[in-house]
Amino acid sequence: MTTKRDYYEVLGVSRDASAADVKSAYRKLAVKYHPDRNQGDAEAEEKFKEAAEAYSVLSDDEKRARYDRFGHQGAAGGFSGFDPSTFGDFSDILGDLFGFGRSRRGPRGGIPGADLRYEARITFEEAAFGTSTVLTYERSEGCEACNSTGAADGKLVTCSTCGGLGQVRMSQGLFTVARTCPTCNGLGRIAANPCKVCRGEGLLPSRRELEVKIPAGIDDGMRMRLRGEGDHGRRGGPPGDLEVLIRVAPHERFERDGADVHEILDLGYPQLVLGTEVKIETVHGKEDVRISSGTQPGHEIRLRGKGVQRLDADRMGDHVAHVRLRVPKPKDLEEPQLDLLRQLADLEGQHVSQGGVIDKVKKIFNP
């Protein structure tokens, strides 16, 4: 006689594992060893049954208590074979994993419409201040010819395949599972005289134009879910949603970090040493800013409240200008400018090159 393994060992959980841990462990084993994925593998089938038996005991508080106290003999009093149709959680788990089990809708409850996806492209400024845009997309809508029933005469009859239950039961070895009826798609009724316009579907493709307000402060990659704007449901089922993915075009000068706007502010050496006044352009307009003498490259100038609207608060982010030293190329400077730089280097005791290639060429032709 084969000795049964400890149920906790079978599922790979500790004896104080929570109900959620037990369920999660069983799901993983069910995926790995399910007969549909291991056809003809006797060992996999045996492991699947072993995991199912362990779960049927450890997922039930009363059975688990008896098992913890008396072992397999204690659990045997409440376990006589395994039929997933007798356990609600099994139907839910198997349905989630393999597309069958208890139906989420009644046989006359209709089929929910599908969710749709849309990508909306907006400018940097539109994201900062908000905008309205018109989305144009395709979705399924109810057929007016048959009043969305799918039947030319509006009459529906009970599905002969499932007997109106919306499900068909199938046996796989020792297991009995329920699947959505392939004839009526779980509705329980079908059109004896299908509508010629929609071919019995009850739905037709339609072009939809929807004006949408995009809030100020939205950022690239964010999503907006518009309830009920997806495909219409069948036979009275609820419509799906429209998920709008926001794509913000990059700005030529600015970059965003949440609600803060960043830019590089290039200043010359004399401006950093002696100080200056500059106009910094923000998304709200230009701001006069005083640059203190001795300002170092890498210094940050933060203009409070001159950034982008925060989505989670009634206030603005900041505009941050990062000071960078602008170093011109010698070819872009006139000789008097270069001479002044050489004089400055002499005064500071710094060694610099006294002439580049251009100067050497000049000396050849002007000795």
CSV table of C-alpha atoms in Angstrom, one decimal:
chain,number,residue,atom,x,y,z
A,1,MET,CA,0.0,0.0,0.0
A,2,THR,CA,1.4,3.4,-1.0
A,3,THR,CA,1.9,5.8,1.8
A,4,LYS,CA,0.4,9.2,1.2
A,5,ARG,CA,2.7,12.2,1.4
A,6,ASP,CA,2.0,15.0,3.9
A,7,TYR,CA,-0.4,17.5,2.4
A,8,TYR,CA,1.7,20.4,3.3
A,9,GLU,CA,4.7,18.8,1.7
A,10,VAL,CA,2.7,18.1,-1.5
A,11,LEU,CA,1.8,21.8,-1.8
A,12,GLY,CA,5.2,23.0,-0.6
A,13,VAL,CA,3.9,25.2,2.2
A,14,SER,CA,4.5,25.4,5.9
A,15,ARG,CA,2.0,24.1,8.5
A,16,ASP,CA,1.1,27.7,9.5
A,17,ALA,CA,0.6,28.8,5.8
A,18,SER,CA,-2.3,31.1,5.3
A,19,ALA,CA,-5.3,30.2,3.1
A,20,ALA,CA,-4.0,32.6,0.4
A,21,ASP,CA,-0.6,30.8,0.5
A,22,VAL,CA,-2.3,27.4,0.2
A,23,LYS,CA,-4.4,28.6,-2.8
A,24,SER,CA,-1.4,30.1,-4.5
A,25,ALA,CA,0.7,27.0,-4.1
A,26,TYR,CA,-2.1,24.9,-5.5
A,27,ARG,CA,-2.5,27.2,-8.5
A,28,LYS,CA,1.1,26.8,-9.4
A,29,LEU,CA,0.9,23.0,-9.3
A,30,ALA,CA,-2.3,22.9,-11.2
A,31,VAL,CA,-0.7,24.9,-14.0
A,32,LYS,CA,2.3,22.6,-14.1
A,33,TYR,CA,0.6,19.3,-13.9
A,34,HIS,CA,-2.8,19.8,-15.5
A,35,PRO,CA,-3.8,16.9,-17.8
A,36,ASP,CA,-4.5,19.2,-20.7
A,37,ARG,CA,-0.9,20.3,-20.7
A,38,ASN,CA,0.5,16.8,-20.0
A,39,GLN,CA,-1.5,14.5,-22.2
A,40,GLY,CA,-0.4,10.9,-21.8
A,41,ASP,CA,1.9,11.7,-18.8
A,42,ALA,CA,0.7,9.4,-16.0
A,43,GLU,CA,3.1,10.8,-13.5
A,44,ALA,CA,1.9,14.4,-14.1
A,45,GLU,CA,-1.7,13.2,-13.8
A,46,GLU,CA,-1.0,11.6,-10.5
A,47,LYS,CA,0.8,14.7,-9.2
A,48,PHE,CA,-2.2,16.8,-10.3
A,49,LYS,CA,-4.6,14.5,-8.4
A,50,GLU,CA,-2.3,14.5,-5.4
A,51,ALA,CA,-2.2,18.3,-5.3
A,52,ALA,CA,-6.0,18.5,-5.8
A,53,GLU,CA,-6.6,16.2,-2.8
A,54,ALA,CA,-4.2,18.2,-0.6
A,55,TYR,CA,-5.9,21.4,-1.5
A,56,SER,CA,-9.4,20.1,-0.9
A,57,VAL,CA,-8.4,19.4,2.7
A,58,LEU,CA,-6.1,22.3,3.5
A,59,SER,CA,-8.5,24.9,1.9
A,60,ASP,CA,-11.3,23.8,4.2
A,61,ASP,CA,-10.8,25.0,7.8
A,62,GLU,CA,-12.7,22.1,9.4
A,63,LYS,CA,-10.9,19.4,7.4
A,64,ARG,CA,-7.6,21.1,7.9
A,65,ALA,CA,-8.1,21.2,11.7
A,66,ARG,CA,-8.9,17.4,11.6
A,67,TYR,CA,-5.9,16.7,9.4
A,68,ASP,CA,-3.6,18.7,11.7
A,69,ARG,CA,-4.8,16.7,14.7
A,70,PHE,CA,-5.3,13.2,13.3
A,71,GLY,CA,-3.4,13.2,10.0
A,72,HIS,CA,-4.8,11.4,6.9
A,73,GLN,CA,-7.2,9.3,8.9
A,74,GLY,CA,-8.8,12.4,10.3
A,75,ALA,CA,-9.2,14.0,6.9
A,76,ALA,CA,-10.5,10.8,5.4
A,77,GLY,CA,-13.8,11.2,7.2
A,78,GLY,CA,-14.6,14.3,5.1
A,79,PHE,CA,-12.9,13.2,1.8
A,80,SER,CA,-14.2,10.5,-0.5
A,81,GLY,CA,-12.6,11.0,-3.9
A,82,PHE,CA,-12.3,14.2,-5.8
A,83,ASP,CA,-14.7,16.0,-8.1
A,84,PRO,CA,-13.8,19.7,-8.8
A,85,SER,CA,-17.4,20.4,-9.6
A,86,THR,CA,-18.2,20.0,-5.9
A,87,PHE,CA,-15.8,22.6,-4.8
A,88,GLY,CA,-16.4,26.2,-5.6
A,89,ASP,CA,-12.7,27.3,-5.3
A,90,PHE,CA,-11.6,24.5,-7.7
A,91,SER,CA,-14.0,25.8,-10.4
A,92,ASP,CA,-12.7,29.4,-9.9
A,93,ILE,CA,-9.1,28.3,-10.0
A,94,LEU,CA,-9.4,26.0,-13.0
A,95,GLY,CA,-11.6,28.6,-14.8
A,96,ASP,CA,-8.9,31.3,-14.3
A,97,LEU,CA,-6.1,29.0,-15.5
A,98,PHE,CA,-7.7,27.1,-18.4
A,99,GLY,CA,-10.7,29.0,-19.5
A,100,PHE,CA,-13.4,26.8,-17.9
A,101,GLY,CA,-15.2,26.4,-14.7
A,102,ARG,CA,-18.2,28.3,-13.3
A,103,SER,CA,-19.4,31.0,-15.6
A,104,ARG,CA,-19.1,34.6,-14.4
A,105,ARG,CA,-22.4,35.4,-16.0
A,106,GLY,CA,-25.8,33.9,-15.9
A,107,PRO,CA,-27.2,32.1,-19.0
A,108,ARG,CA,-29.3,35.2,-19.8
A,109,GLY,CA,-27.0,37.9,-18.5
A,110,GLY,CA,-25.4,38.8,-21.7
A,111,ILE,CA,-21.7,38.9,-22.6
A,112,PRO,CA,-19.6,41.9,-21.6
A,113,GLY,CA,-18.1,44.0,-24.3
A,114,ALA,CA,-14.3,44.0,-24.9
A,115,ASP,CA,-12.0,46.7,-23.6
A,116,LEU,CA,-10.3,48.7,-26.3
A,117,ARG,CA,-6.9,50.5,-26.5
A,118,TYR,CA,-6.2,53.9,-28.0
A,119,GLU,CA,-2.9,55.9,-28.2
A,120,ALA,CA,-3.3,59.7,-28.0
A,121,ARG,CA,-0.4,62.0,-28.9
A,122,ILE,CA,-0.2,65.5,-27.4
A,123,THR,CA,2.3,68.3,-27.2
A,124,PHE,CA,4.5,69.2,-24.2
A,125,GLU,CA,2.4,72.3,-23.6
A,126,GLU,CA,-0.9,70.4,-23.9
A,127,ALA,CA,0.2,68.0,-21.2
A,128,ALA,CA,1.2,70.9,-19.0
A,129,PHE,CA,-2.0,72.8,-19.2
A,130,GLY,CA,-4.5,70.2,-20.3
A,131,THR,CA,-6.4,70.0,-23.5
A,132,SER,CA,-9.5,68.6,-25.3
A,133,THR,CA,-9.0,66.2,-28.2
A,134,VAL,CA,-11.3,64.1,-30.3
A,135,LEU,CA,-10.6,60.3,-30.4
A,136,THR,CA,-11.7,58.5,-33.6
A,137,TYR,CA,-11.7,54.7,-33.3
A,138,GLU,CA,-13.7,51.6,-34.3
A,139,ARG,CA,-15.9,49.7,-31.8
A,140,SER,CA,-18.7,47.2,-31.9
A,141,GLU,CA,-22.2,48.6,-31.4
A,142,GLY,CA,-25.7,47.1,-31.2
A,143,CYS,CA,-27.3,46.2,-34.5
A,144,GLU,CA,-30.4,48.3,-35.0
A,145,ALA,CA,-32.0,45.9,-37.5
A,146,CYS,CA,-32.5,43.2,-34.8
A,147,ASN,CA,-32.4,45.4,-31.7
A,148,SER,CA,-29.1,43.8,-30.8
A,149,THR,CA,-30.6,40.3,-30.4
A,150,GLY,CA,-29.0,38.7,-33.4
A,151,ALA,CA,-32.4,37.4,-34.5
A,152,ALA,CA,-34.2,38.7,-37.5
A,153,ASP,CA,-37.6,38.3,-35.8
A,154,GLY,CA,-36.2,39.2,-32.4
A,155,LYS,CA,-37.0,35.8,-31.1
A,156,LEU,CA,-34.4,33.6,-29.3
A,157,VAL,CA,-34.7,29.9,-28.5
A,158,THR,CA,-33.1,27.8,-25.9
A,159,CYS,CA,-29.7,26.4,-27.0
A,160,SER,CA,-30.0,22.7,-27.6
A,161,THR,CA,-26.3,22.1,-26.9
A,162,CYS,CA,-26.4,23.2,-23.3
A,163,GLY,CA,-30.1,23.2,-22.6
A,164,GLY,CA,-30.1,26.9,-21.8
A,165,LEU,CA,-27.4,26.6,-19.0
A,166,GLY,CA,-24.7,28.4,-21.0
A,167,GLN,CA,-22.3,25.6,-20.1
A,168,VAL,CA,-21.4,22.1,-21.1
A,169,ARG,CA,-19.9,19.5,-18.8
A,170,MET,CA,-17.0,17.4,-19.9
A,171,SER,CA,-15.3,14.4,-18.3
A,172,GLN,CA,-11.6,14.0,-18.3
A,173,GLY,CA,-10.7,10.8,-16.5
A,174,LEU,CA,-11.7,11.3,-12.9
A,175,PHE,CA,-12.5,14.9,-13.4
A,176,THR,CA,-15.6,16.7,-14.5
A,177,VAL,CA,-15.3,20.3,-15.6
A,178,ALA,CA,-17.7,22.9,-17.0
A,179,ARG,CA,-16.9,24.9,-20.1
A,180,THR,CA,-18.7,27.8,-21.8
A,181,CYS,CA,-21.1,26.4,-24.4
A,182,PRO,CA,-19.5,26.8,-27.9
A,183,THR,CA,-22.9,27.1,-29.6
A,184,CYS,CA,-24.4,30.0,-27.6
A,185,ASN,CA,-21.1,31.4,-26.1
A,186,GLY,CA,-22.6,31.0,-22.6
A,187,LEU,CA,-25.8,33.0,-23.3
A,188,GLY,CA,-28.1,29.9,-23.1
A,189,ARG,CA,-30.2,31.1,-26.1
A,190,ILE,CA,-29.6,31.4,-29.8
A,191,ALA,CA,-31.3,33.0,-32.8
A,192,ALA,CA,-33.3,30.4,-34.8
A,193,ASN,CA,-33.6,33.0,-37.6
A,194,PRO,CA,-30.3,34.9,-37.6
A,195,CYS,CA,-30.3,38.6,-38.6
A,196,LYS,CA,-28.9,39.0,-42.1
A,197,VAL,CA,-27.4,42.5,-41.3
A,198,CYS,CA,-25.2,41.4,-38.4
A,199,ARG,CA,-25.2,37.7,-39.2
A,200,GLY,CA,-26.7,36.8,-35.9
A,201,GLU,CA,-24.0,38.5,-33.8
A,202,GLY,CA,-26.2,41.3,-32.6
A,203,LEU,CA,-23.3,43.7,-33.1
A,204,LEU,CA,-21.9,45.7,-36.0
A,205,PRO,CA,-18.6,47.6,-36.4
A,206,SER,CA,-19.0,51.4,-36.0
A,207,ARG,CA,-16.8,54.4,-36.2
A,208,ARG,CA,-16.8,56.4,-33.0
A,209,GLU,CA,-15.8,60.0,-32.4
A,210,LEU,CA,-15.4,60.9,-28.8
A,211,GLU,CA,-14.3,64.3,-27.3
A,212,VAL,CA,-12.1,63.7,-24.3
A,213,LYS,CA,-10.7,66.2,-21.8
A,214,ILE,CA,-7.1,65.5,-20.9
A,215,PRO,CA,-6.2,67.0,-17.5
A,216,ALA,CA,-3.4,69.4,-16.9
A,217,GLY,CA,-0.3,67.7,-15.6
A,218,ILE,CA,-0.7,64.4,-17.3
A,219,ASP,CA,2.6,62.8,-18.3
A,220,ASP,CA,3.9,60.5,-21.0
A,221,GLY,CA,3.0,56.9,-20.5
A,222,MET,CA,0.0,57.6,-18.3
A,223,ARG,CA,-3.4,55.9,-19.0
A,224,MET,CA,-6.9,57.2,-18.9
A,225,ARG,CA,-9.8,54.6,-18.5
A,226,LEU,CA,-13.1,55.8,-20.0
A,227,ARG,CA,-15.8,53.6,-18.6
A,228,GLY,CA,-18.3,52.1,-21.1
A,229,GLU,CA,-16.6,53.5,-24.2
A,230,GLY,CA,-15.3,50.1,-25.4
A,231,ASP,CA,-17.2,47.5,-27.4
A,232,HIS,CA,-20.9,47.0,-26.6
A,233,GLY,CA,-21.9,43.8,-24.9
A,234,ARG,CA,-23.9,41.1,-26.5
A,235,ARG,CA,-27.5,40.5,-25.5
A,236,GLY,CA,-27.6,43.2,-22.9
A,237,GLY,CA,-24.2,42.7,-21.5
A,238,PRO,CA,-22.3,45.7,-20.2
A,239,PRO,CA,-20.0,47.6,-22.5
A,240,GLY,CA,-16.2,47.4,-22.2
A,241,ASP,CA,-13.9,50.3,-21.4
A,242,LEU,CA,-11.6,52.4,-23.5
A,243,GLU,CA,-8.1,52.7,-22.2
A,244,VAL,CA,-6.2,55.8,-23.6
A,245,LEU,CA,-2.4,55.7,-23.5
A,246,ILE,CA,-1.0,59.2,-23.4
A,247,ARG,CA,2.1,59.9,-25.5
A,248,VAL,CA,3.7,63.4,-25.0
A,249,ALA,CA,6.0,64.7,-27.7
A,250,PRO,CA,9.4,65.8,-26.4
A,251,HIS,CA,10.2,69.5,-26.1
A,252,GLU,CA,13.2,71.0,-27.8
A,253,ARG,CA,14.5,72.6,-24.6
A,254,PHE,CA,12.6,71.3,-21.6
A,255,GLU,CA,12.4,67.9,-19.9
A,256,ARG,CA,9.9,66.9,-17.2
A,257,ASP,CA,10.4,65.0,-14.0
A,258,GLY,CA,6.9,64.7,-12.6
A,259,ALA,CA,5.6,68.2,-12.1
A,260,ASP,CA,9.1,69.8,-12.3
A,261,VAL,CA,10.4,71.2,-15.6
A,262,HIS,CA,14.2,71.1,-16.2
A,263,GLU,CA,16.4,72.9,-18.7
A,264,ILE,CA,20.1,73.7,-19.3
A,265,LEU,CA,21.1,77.3,-19.0
A,266,ASP,CA,24.3,78.1,-20.8
A,267,LEU,CA,26.3,81.0,-19.5
A,268,GLY,CA,29.8,82.4,-20.4
A,269,TYR,CA,32.8,82.6,-18.1
A,270,PRO,CA,32.5,86.4,-17.5
A,271,GLN,CA,28.8,86.1,-16.7
A,272,LEU,CA,29.5,83.4,-14.0
A,273,VAL,CA,32.5,85.4,-12.5
A,274,LEU,CA,31.0,88.9,-12.6
A,275,GLY,CA,27.2,88.0,-12.3
A,276,THR,CA,24.5,89.0,-14.7
A,277,GLU,CA,20.8,89.2,-15.3
A,278,VAL,CA,19.1,86.7,-17.7
A,279,LYS,CA,15.6,85.9,-18.9
A,280,ILE,CA,14.6,82.3,-18.3
A,281,GLU,CA,11.8,81.0,-20.4
A,282,THR,CA,9.3,78.8,-18.6
A,283,VAL,CA,6.1,77.1,-19.7
A,284,HIS,CA,4.3,80.1,-18.1
A,285,GLY,CA,6.4,82.8,-19.8
A,286,LYS,CA,9.7,84.6,-19.3
A,287,GLU,CA,11.2,85.3,-15.9
A,288,ASP,CA,13.9,87.8,-15.0
A,289,VAL,CA,16.6,86.1,-12.9
A,290,ARG,CA,19.7,87.6,-11.3
A,291,ILE,CA,22.8,85.4,-11.6
A,292,SER,CA,25.1,86.1,-8.6
A,293,SER,CA,28.8,86.7,-9.1
A,294,GLY,CA,30.9,83.6,-8.6
A,295,THR,CA,28.1,81.2,-9.6
A,296,GLN,CA,29.5,77.8,-10.3
A,297,PRO,CA,28.7,75.4,-13.2
A,298,GLY,CA,26.1,72.9,-12.0
A,299,HIS,CA,24.3,75.4,-9.8
A,300,GLU,CA,20.5,75.0,-9.9
A,301,ILE,CA,18.1,77.9,-10.2
A,302,ARG,CA,14.7,76.9,-9.0
A,303,LEU,CA,11.7,79.0,-9.9
A,304,ARG,CA,8.9,77.9,-7.5
A,305,GLY,CA,5.5,77.2,-9.0
A,306,LYS,CA,6.7,77.7,-12.6
A,307,GLY,CA,6.5,74.1,-13.5
A,308,VAL,CA,3.5,71.8,-14.4
A,309,GLN,CA,0.3,71.3,-12.5
A,310,ARG,CA,0.4,68.3,-10.1
A,311,LEU,CA,-2.2,65.7,-10.7
A,312,ASP,CA,-2.4,64.8,-7.0
A,313,ALA,CA,-2.4,68.3,-5.5
A,314,ASP,CA,-3.7,71.7,-6.3
A,315,ARG,CA,-0.3,73.3,-6.9
A,316,MET,CA,2.4,73.6,-9.5
A,317,GLY,CA,5.8,72.0,-9.8
A,318,ASP,CA,9.0,74.1,-10.2
A,319,HIS,CA,11.1,75.2,-13.1
A,320,VAL,CA,14.7,74.2,-12.6
A,321,ALA,CA,17.5,75.7,-14.7
A,322,HIS,CA,20.8,73.9,-14.5
A,323,VAL,CA,23.7,76.3,-15.0
A,324,ARG,CA,26.4,75.1,-17.5
A,325,LEU,CA,29.6,76.9,-18.6
A,326,ARG,CA,29.5,77.8,-22.3
A,327,VAL,CA,33.0,77.2,-23.7
A,328,PRO,CA,33.3,78.6,-27.2
A,329,LYS,CA,35.6,77.0,-29.8
A,330,PRO,CA,38.7,79.1,-30.8
A,331,LYS,CA,37.5,79.2,-34.4
A,332,ASP,CA,34.4,81.1,-33.3
A,333,LEU,CA,36.4,83.9,-31.6
A,334,GLU,CA,38.1,86.9,-33.1
A,335,GLU,CA,41.8,87.6,-32.5
A,336,PRO,CA,41.1,90.4,-29.9
A,337,GLN,CA,39.1,87.9,-27.9
A,338,LEU,CA,41.7,85.3,-28.0
A,339,ASP,CA,44.4,87.8,-27.0
A,340,LEU,CA,42.3,88.9,-24.0
A,341,LEU,CA,42.1,85.2,-22.9
A,342,ARG,CA,45.9,84.8,-23.2
A,343,GLN,CA,46.4,87.9,-21.1
A,344,LEU,CA,44.0,86.5,-18.5
A,345,ALA,CA,45.9,83.2,-18.5
A,346,ASP,CA,49.2,85.1,-17.9
A,347,LEU,CA,47.7,87.1,-15.0
A,348,GLU,CA,46.5,83.9,-13.4
A,349,GLY,CA,49.8,82.1,-14.1
A,350,GLN,CA,48.1,79.5,-16.3
A,351,HIS,CA,49.9,77.9,-19.2
A,352,VAL,CA,47.9,77.9,-22.5
A,353,SER,CA,48.6,77.2,-26.1
A,354,GLN,CA,49.8,80.4,-27.8
A,355,GLY,CA,48.3,79.5,-31.2
A,356,GLY,CA,46.3,76.9,-33.0
A,357,VAL,CA,46.4,75.6,-36.6
A,358,ILE,CA,44.7,78.8,-37.8
A,359,ASP,CA,47.3,81.0,-36.3
A,360,LYS,CA,50.1,79.0,-37.8
A,361,VAL,CA,48.5,79.3,-41.3
A,362,LYS,CA,48.2,83.0,-40.8
A,363,LYS,CA,51.9,83.3,-40.0
A,364,ILE,CA,52.9,81.4,-43.1
A,365,PHE,CA,51.1,83.9,-45.3
A,366,ASN,CA,51.8,87.0,-43.1
A,367,PRO,CA,55.3,86.5,-41.8
